[in-house]
Short mmCIF file of C-alpha atoms in Angstrom, two decimals:
data_model
loop_
_atom_site.label_atom_id
_atom_site.label_comp_id
_atom_site.label_asym_id
_atom_site.label_seq_id
_atom_site.Cartn_x
_atom_site.Cartn_y
_atom_site.Cartn_z
CA MET A 1 -38.42 52.24 -105.27
CA VAL A 2 -35.37 50.04 -105.84
CA ARG A 3 -34.11 48.56 -102.61
CA GLN A 4 -30.63 49.49 -101.49
CA ILE A 5 -28.35 46.69 -100.32
CA PHE A 6 -25.60 46.62 -97.73
CA LEU A 7 -22.65 44.46 -98.71
CA ASP A 8 -19.80 42.98 -96.72
CA ALA A 9 -17.36 41.51 -99.24
CA ALA A 10 -13.88 40.04 -99.29
CA GLN A 11 -11.65 38.49 -101.92
CA CYS A 12 -8.41 36.55 -101.96
CA THR A 13 -6.29 34.47 -104.33
CA ASP A 14 -3.42 32.05 -103.78
CA VAL A 15 -1.00 30.27 -106.11
CA GLY A 16 -1.63 26.92 -104.37
CA ARG A 17 0.97 24.31 -103.51
CA LYS A 18 1.87 22.91 -106.92
CA ARG A 19 1.83 25.78 -109.44
CA GLN A 20 4.59 28.32 -110.03
CA VAL A 21 2.38 31.02 -111.56
CA ASN A 22 -1.05 32.26 -110.49
CA GLU A 23 -3.26 32.50 -113.60
CA ASP A 24 -6.38 33.46 -111.60
CA ASN A 25 -7.65 37.03 -111.45
CA MET A 26 -10.58 38.71 -109.69
CA ILE A 27 -12.21 42.07 -109.13
CA SER A 28 -14.84 43.43 -106.74
CA ILE A 29 -16.51 46.80 -107.32
CA VAL A 30 -19.02 48.28 -104.89
CA PRO A 31 -19.82 51.81 -106.14
CA GLU A 32 -19.70 54.53 -103.50
CA ASP A 33 -22.17 56.68 -105.45
CA PRO A 34 -25.68 55.63 -104.29
CA GLN A 35 -27.15 56.46 -107.70
CA VAL A 36 -24.65 54.24 -109.51
CA MET A 37 -25.21 51.50 -106.95
CA ALA A 38 -28.98 51.74 -107.38
CA LYS A 39 -28.78 51.68 -111.18
CA LYS A 40 -25.89 49.31 -111.90
CA GLY A 41 -25.25 47.52 -108.59
CA ALA A 42 -22.03 45.91 -107.37
CA LEU A 43 -19.93 43.77 -109.71
CA PHE A 44 -17.82 40.74 -108.76
CA VAL A 45 -15.75 38.75 -111.27
CA VAL A 46 -13.50 35.69 -111.01
CA ALA A 47 -11.48 34.39 -113.96
CA ASP A 48 -9.17 31.38 -114.28
CA GLY A 49 -6.62 31.49 -117.11
CA LEU A 50 -6.44 28.12 -118.81
CA GLY A 51 -3.57 26.13 -117.35
CA GLY A 52 -1.07 24.73 -119.82
CA ARG A 53 -2.10 27.19 -122.53
CA ALA A 54 -0.42 30.39 -123.68
CA ALA A 55 -0.73 33.50 -121.51
CA GLY A 56 -3.55 32.32 -119.26
CA ASP A 57 -2.69 34.98 -116.69
CA ILE A 58 -2.98 37.70 -119.34
CA ALA A 59 -6.32 36.34 -120.52
CA SER A 60 -7.81 36.27 -117.01
CA GLU A 61 -6.51 39.77 -116.26
CA MET A 62 -8.02 41.05 -119.51
CA ALA A 63 -11.34 39.42 -118.63
CA VAL A 64 -11.80 41.13 -115.26
CA SER A 65 -10.51 44.49 -116.56
CA ALA A 66 -12.65 44.51 -119.70
CA MET A 67 -15.76 43.38 -117.87
CA SER A 68 -15.56 46.01 -115.15
CA THR A 69 -14.92 48.81 -117.64
CA THR A 70 -17.56 47.71 -120.14
CA TYR A 71 -20.26 47.02 -117.57
CA TYR A 72 -20.17 50.41 -115.86
CA ARG A 73 -19.87 52.34 -119.13
CA ASN A 74 -23.03 50.70 -120.44
CA GLU A 75 -25.99 53.05 -119.92
CA ASP A 76 -28.55 50.28 -120.44
CA GLU A 77 -30.65 49.85 -117.29
CA ASP A 78 -31.18 46.17 -118.11
CA VAL A 79 -28.62 44.65 -115.74
CA ALA A 80 -28.66 41.18 -117.29
CA ALA A 81 -28.18 42.59 -120.79
CA SER A 82 -25.32 44.81 -119.62
CA LEU A 83 -23.63 41.88 -117.89
CA LEU A 84 -23.97 39.71 -120.99
CA GLN A 85 -22.49 42.44 -123.19
CA ALA A 86 -19.58 42.87 -120.78
CA VAL A 87 -18.70 39.17 -120.99
CA GLN A 88 -19.02 39.21 -124.77
CA ARG A 89 -16.77 42.28 -124.99
CA ALA A 90 -14.14 40.58 -122.81
CA ASN A 91 -14.27 37.53 -125.06
CA ALA A 92 -13.84 39.63 -128.20
CA LEU A 93 -10.84 41.49 -126.77
CA ILE A 94 -9.10 38.30 -125.64
CA TYR A 95 -9.77 36.62 -128.98
CA GLN A 96 -8.40 39.65 -130.84
CA ARG A 97 -5.27 39.74 -128.68
CA ALA A 98 -4.75 36.01 -129.24
CA THR A 99 -4.79 36.48 -133.02
CA GLU A 100 -2.29 39.37 -132.98
CA ASN A 101 0.73 37.47 -131.73
CA ALA A 102 1.73 33.80 -131.98
CA VAL A 103 2.87 33.91 -128.34
CA TRP A 104 -0.74 34.51 -127.27
CA ASN A 105 -2.32 32.10 -129.73
CA GLY A 106 -4.78 29.83 -127.92
CA MET A 107 -4.94 31.79 -124.69
CA GLY A 108 -8.25 31.70 -122.85
CA THR A 109 -9.95 31.97 -119.49
CA THR A 110 -13.02 30.95 -117.58
CA CYS A 111 -15.24 33.68 -116.18
CA VAL A 112 -17.96 33.83 -113.57
CA ALA A 113 -19.44 37.23 -112.75
CA ALA A 114 -22.22 38.45 -110.49
CA VAL A 115 -24.04 41.75 -110.16
CA LEU A 116 -25.96 42.46 -106.95
CA GLN A 117 -28.56 45.13 -107.61
CA GLY A 118 -31.97 45.95 -106.20
CA GLY A 119 -32.47 42.74 -104.25
CA MET A 120 -31.38 40.55 -107.17
CA ALA A 121 -28.26 38.62 -108.10
CA TYR A 122 -27.49 38.38 -111.82
CA ILE A 123 -24.85 35.79 -112.68
CA ALA A 124 -22.98 35.12 -115.93
CA ASN A 125 -20.82 32.06 -116.46
CA VAL A 126 -18.41 30.67 -119.08
CA GLY A 127 -16.27 27.68 -118.12
CA ASP A 128 -16.04 25.91 -114.76
CA SER A 129 -15.51 28.72 -112.27
CA ARG A 130 -18.55 28.75 -110.01
CA ALA A 131 -21.15 30.89 -108.27
CA TYR A 132 -22.90 29.66 -105.14
CA ILE A 133 -25.57 31.11 -102.86
CA ALA A 134 -25.69 29.94 -99.23
CA ARG A 135 -28.88 30.51 -97.25
CA ASP A 136 -30.43 29.11 -94.07
CA GLY A 137 -27.99 26.24 -93.71
CA HIS A 138 -28.12 25.23 -97.37
CA ILE A 139 -25.89 25.96 -100.36
CA LYS A 140 -26.78 25.94 -104.05
CA GLN A 141 -24.51 26.09 -107.07
CA VAL A 142 -26.15 28.69 -109.30
CA SER A 143 -23.78 28.51 -112.27
CA GLN A 144 -23.40 25.44 -114.49
CA ASP A 145 -19.95 24.02 -115.24
CA HIS A 146 -19.02 23.81 -118.91
CA SER A 147 -16.79 20.80 -118.37
CA TRP A 148 -16.66 17.23 -119.61
CA VAL A 149 -17.17 15.72 -116.14
CA ALA A 150 -20.09 18.04 -115.35
CA GLU A 151 -21.76 16.92 -118.56
CA GLN A 152 -21.28 13.29 -117.52
CA VAL A 153 -22.83 14.04 -114.13
CA ARG A 154 -25.81 15.72 -115.81
CA VAL A 155 -26.49 12.68 -118.02
CA GLY A 156 -25.98 10.26 -115.12
CA SER A 157 -22.72 8.66 -116.29
CA LEU A 158 -20.72 9.95 -113.31
CA THR A 159 -21.53 10.74 -109.70
CA LYS A 160 -20.49 14.10 -108.26
CA GLU A 161 -17.99 12.30 -106.04
CA ALA A 162 -16.41 10.47 -108.99
CA ALA A 163 -16.29 13.68 -111.01
CA ARG A 164 -14.27 15.45 -108.31
CA ALA A 165 -11.42 12.94 -108.67
CA HIS A 166 -11.73 12.18 -112.39
CA PRO A 167 -8.50 12.67 -114.41
CA GLN A 168 -10.43 14.72 -117.01
CA ARG A 169 -12.09 17.04 -114.48
CA ASN A 170 -10.14 20.04 -115.82
CA VAL A 171 -11.30 19.57 -119.43
CA ILE A 172 -13.73 22.35 -120.34
CA TYR A 173 -15.63 22.85 -123.58
CA ARG A 174 -16.32 26.58 -123.35
CA CYS A 175 -14.10 29.54 -122.42
CA LEU A 176 -13.43 33.19 -123.22
CA GLY A 177 -11.00 33.86 -126.06
CA GLU A 178 -11.30 30.60 -127.95
CA LYS A 179 -13.68 31.91 -130.63
CA ALA A 180 -14.84 35.30 -131.89
CA ASP A 181 -18.23 34.71 -130.28
CA VAL A 182 -19.04 32.96 -127.04
CA GLU A 183 -22.17 31.43 -125.55
CA VAL A 184 -22.81 32.81 -122.06
CA ASP A 185 -25.07 31.27 -119.41
CA LEU A 186 -27.14 33.84 -117.50
CA PHE A 187 -28.94 33.27 -114.20
CA SER A 188 -30.94 35.46 -111.82
CA GLU A 189 -31.77 34.87 -108.17
CA GLN A 190 -33.63 36.94 -105.59
CA VAL A 191 -31.44 37.65 -102.58
CA GLN A 192 -32.50 37.81 -98.94
CA GLU A 193 -30.99 39.28 -95.82
CA GLY A 194 -28.13 37.08 -94.66
CA ASP A 195 -27.54 35.46 -98.06
CA LEU A 196 -23.93 34.65 -98.94
CA LEU A 197 -22.69 34.82 -102.52
CA VAL A 198 -19.52 32.88 -103.30
CA LEU A 199 -17.54 33.07 -106.54
CA CYS A 200 -14.57 30.75 -106.94
CA THR A 201 -12.25 29.01 -109.38
CA ASP A 202 -12.04 25.23 -109.71
CA GLY A 203 -8.87 25.29 -107.62
CA LEU A 204 -11.27 25.76 -104.71
CA SER A 205 -14.34 23.81 -105.81
CA ASN A 206 -12.30 20.72 -106.78
CA GLN A 207 -10.66 20.57 -103.35
CA VAL A 208 -13.40 21.80 -101.00
CA SER A 209 -16.80 20.10 -100.98
CA ASP A 210 -20.00 22.13 -101.19
CA GLU A 211 -20.78 21.21 -97.59
CA GLU A 212 -17.33 22.32 -96.38
CA LEU A 213 -17.75 25.55 -98.31
CA ARG A 214 -21.18 26.21 -96.77
CA GLU A 215 -19.92 25.49 -93.27
CA ILE A 216 -17.00 27.90 -93.60
CA VAL A 217 -18.90 30.85 -95.09
CA GLN A 218 -21.75 30.54 -92.60
CA ARG A 219 -19.42 30.19 -89.64
CA PHE A 220 -17.11 33.13 -90.44
CA GLY A 221 -17.45 36.63 -91.84
CA PRO A 222 -16.39 37.20 -95.48
CA ARG A 223 -12.86 38.35 -94.61
CA GLU A 224 -12.18 35.25 -92.51
CA SER A 225 -14.06 32.99 -94.91
CA VAL A 226 -11.84 33.64 -97.93
CA TYR A 227 -8.75 32.82 -95.91
CA HIS A 228 -10.27 29.64 -94.45
CA LEU A 229 -11.50 28.49 -97.87
CA ILE A 230 -8.05 28.88 -99.40
CA GLU A 231 -6.44 27.27 -96.38
CA GLN A 232 -8.79 24.29 -96.68
CA ALA A 233 -8.08 23.89 -100.41
CA ASN A 234 -4.34 23.94 -99.72
CA GLN A 235 -4.71 21.44 -96.87
CA ASN A 236 -6.52 19.16 -99.31
CA GLY A 237 -3.58 19.29 -101.72
CA GLY A 238 -3.69 22.73 -103.36
CA PRO A 239 -2.83 21.41 -106.86
CA ASP A 240 -4.17 24.52 -108.62
CA ASN A 241 -4.47 28.27 -108.14
CA ILE A 242 -7.23 29.13 -105.67
CA THR A 243 -9.46 32.21 -105.76
CA ALA A 244 -12.58 33.15 -103.79
CA ILE A 245 -14.90 36.12 -103.38
CA VAL A 246 -17.43 36.00 -100.53
CA VAL A 247 -20.22 38.57 -100.21
CA ARG A 248 -22.76 38.82 -97.41
CA VAL A 249 -26.00 40.51 -98.54
CA SER A 250 -28.49 42.50 -96.49
CA PRO A 251 -31.34 44.15 -98.44
CA GLY A 252 -32.61 47.31 -96.79
CA GLN A 253 -32.55 51.07 -96.96
CA ARG A 254 -29.00 51.50 -95.67
CA ARG A 255 -26.61 53.34 -97.98
CA SER A 256 -23.29 52.26 -96.55
CA PHE A 257 -21.11 49.74 -98.35
CA ARG A 258 -17.99 48.01 -97.19
CA LEU A 259 -15.46 46.02 -99.19
CA ALA A 260 -12.77 44.15 -97.29
CA ARG A 261 -9.82 43.22 -99.51
CA PRO A 262 -7.27 40.78 -98.11
CA PRO A 263 -3.80 41.05 -99.66
CA LEU A 264 -3.32 39.07 -102.86
CA THR A 265 -0.83 36.24 -103.09
CA LYS A 266 0.45 36.06 -106.66
CA GLY A 267 2.76 33.37 -107.91
CA LEU A 268 5.76 34.62 -109.89
#
């Protein structure tokens, strides 16, 4: 029998202190139907439209919309395969839109998505938006950044501390919408009672250290955590849009689900 999971989730986005437009988007779906929840699980997506490129806000909005629609319409019971196909479909739609009009030429977005289903977390990642799991006083980055500085850290040319302040930290080598096909990283993790899943854009991860992030999400509930995370990123400069989803997981037989949604702050 597939285990049911109880979720306490919250999401919030902020334009930050330096940008005029918020190009981040997010979505959180916790199905009320127990059968849908048991089969497909809950879906969380964060997308960061590429700053300085055409229509980044449109690209990120298309990503979260296309992924949520495609994922739940897919009858395949293989969660990882369905999640992969949803990301690929979002990429194809953004790429097609970008080729239809010169105004949208070159638009793109990062994307990190997670499905919580049956005691497992399935995570898909393109770009440098991140997924973390916090557990028992520790935090682990599950996703892998597709950025120049992350590659330098992996090969030992940069330290994590140097990468955080490097002038090329925003240069990524993979995104949705750039090409007709996209390579997607997939990860799976078993979840335990009390685990915290965090999805965020680099506007948060570049300004808030992993240790600060862990301390906040383990000290506060999800609703308070998303506010405190964004507040901390803004206190540390807030040079970019900031988006966070925090989900507390409790495997068990309970069939109640709760999704707390703080108001969005969109830059205009």
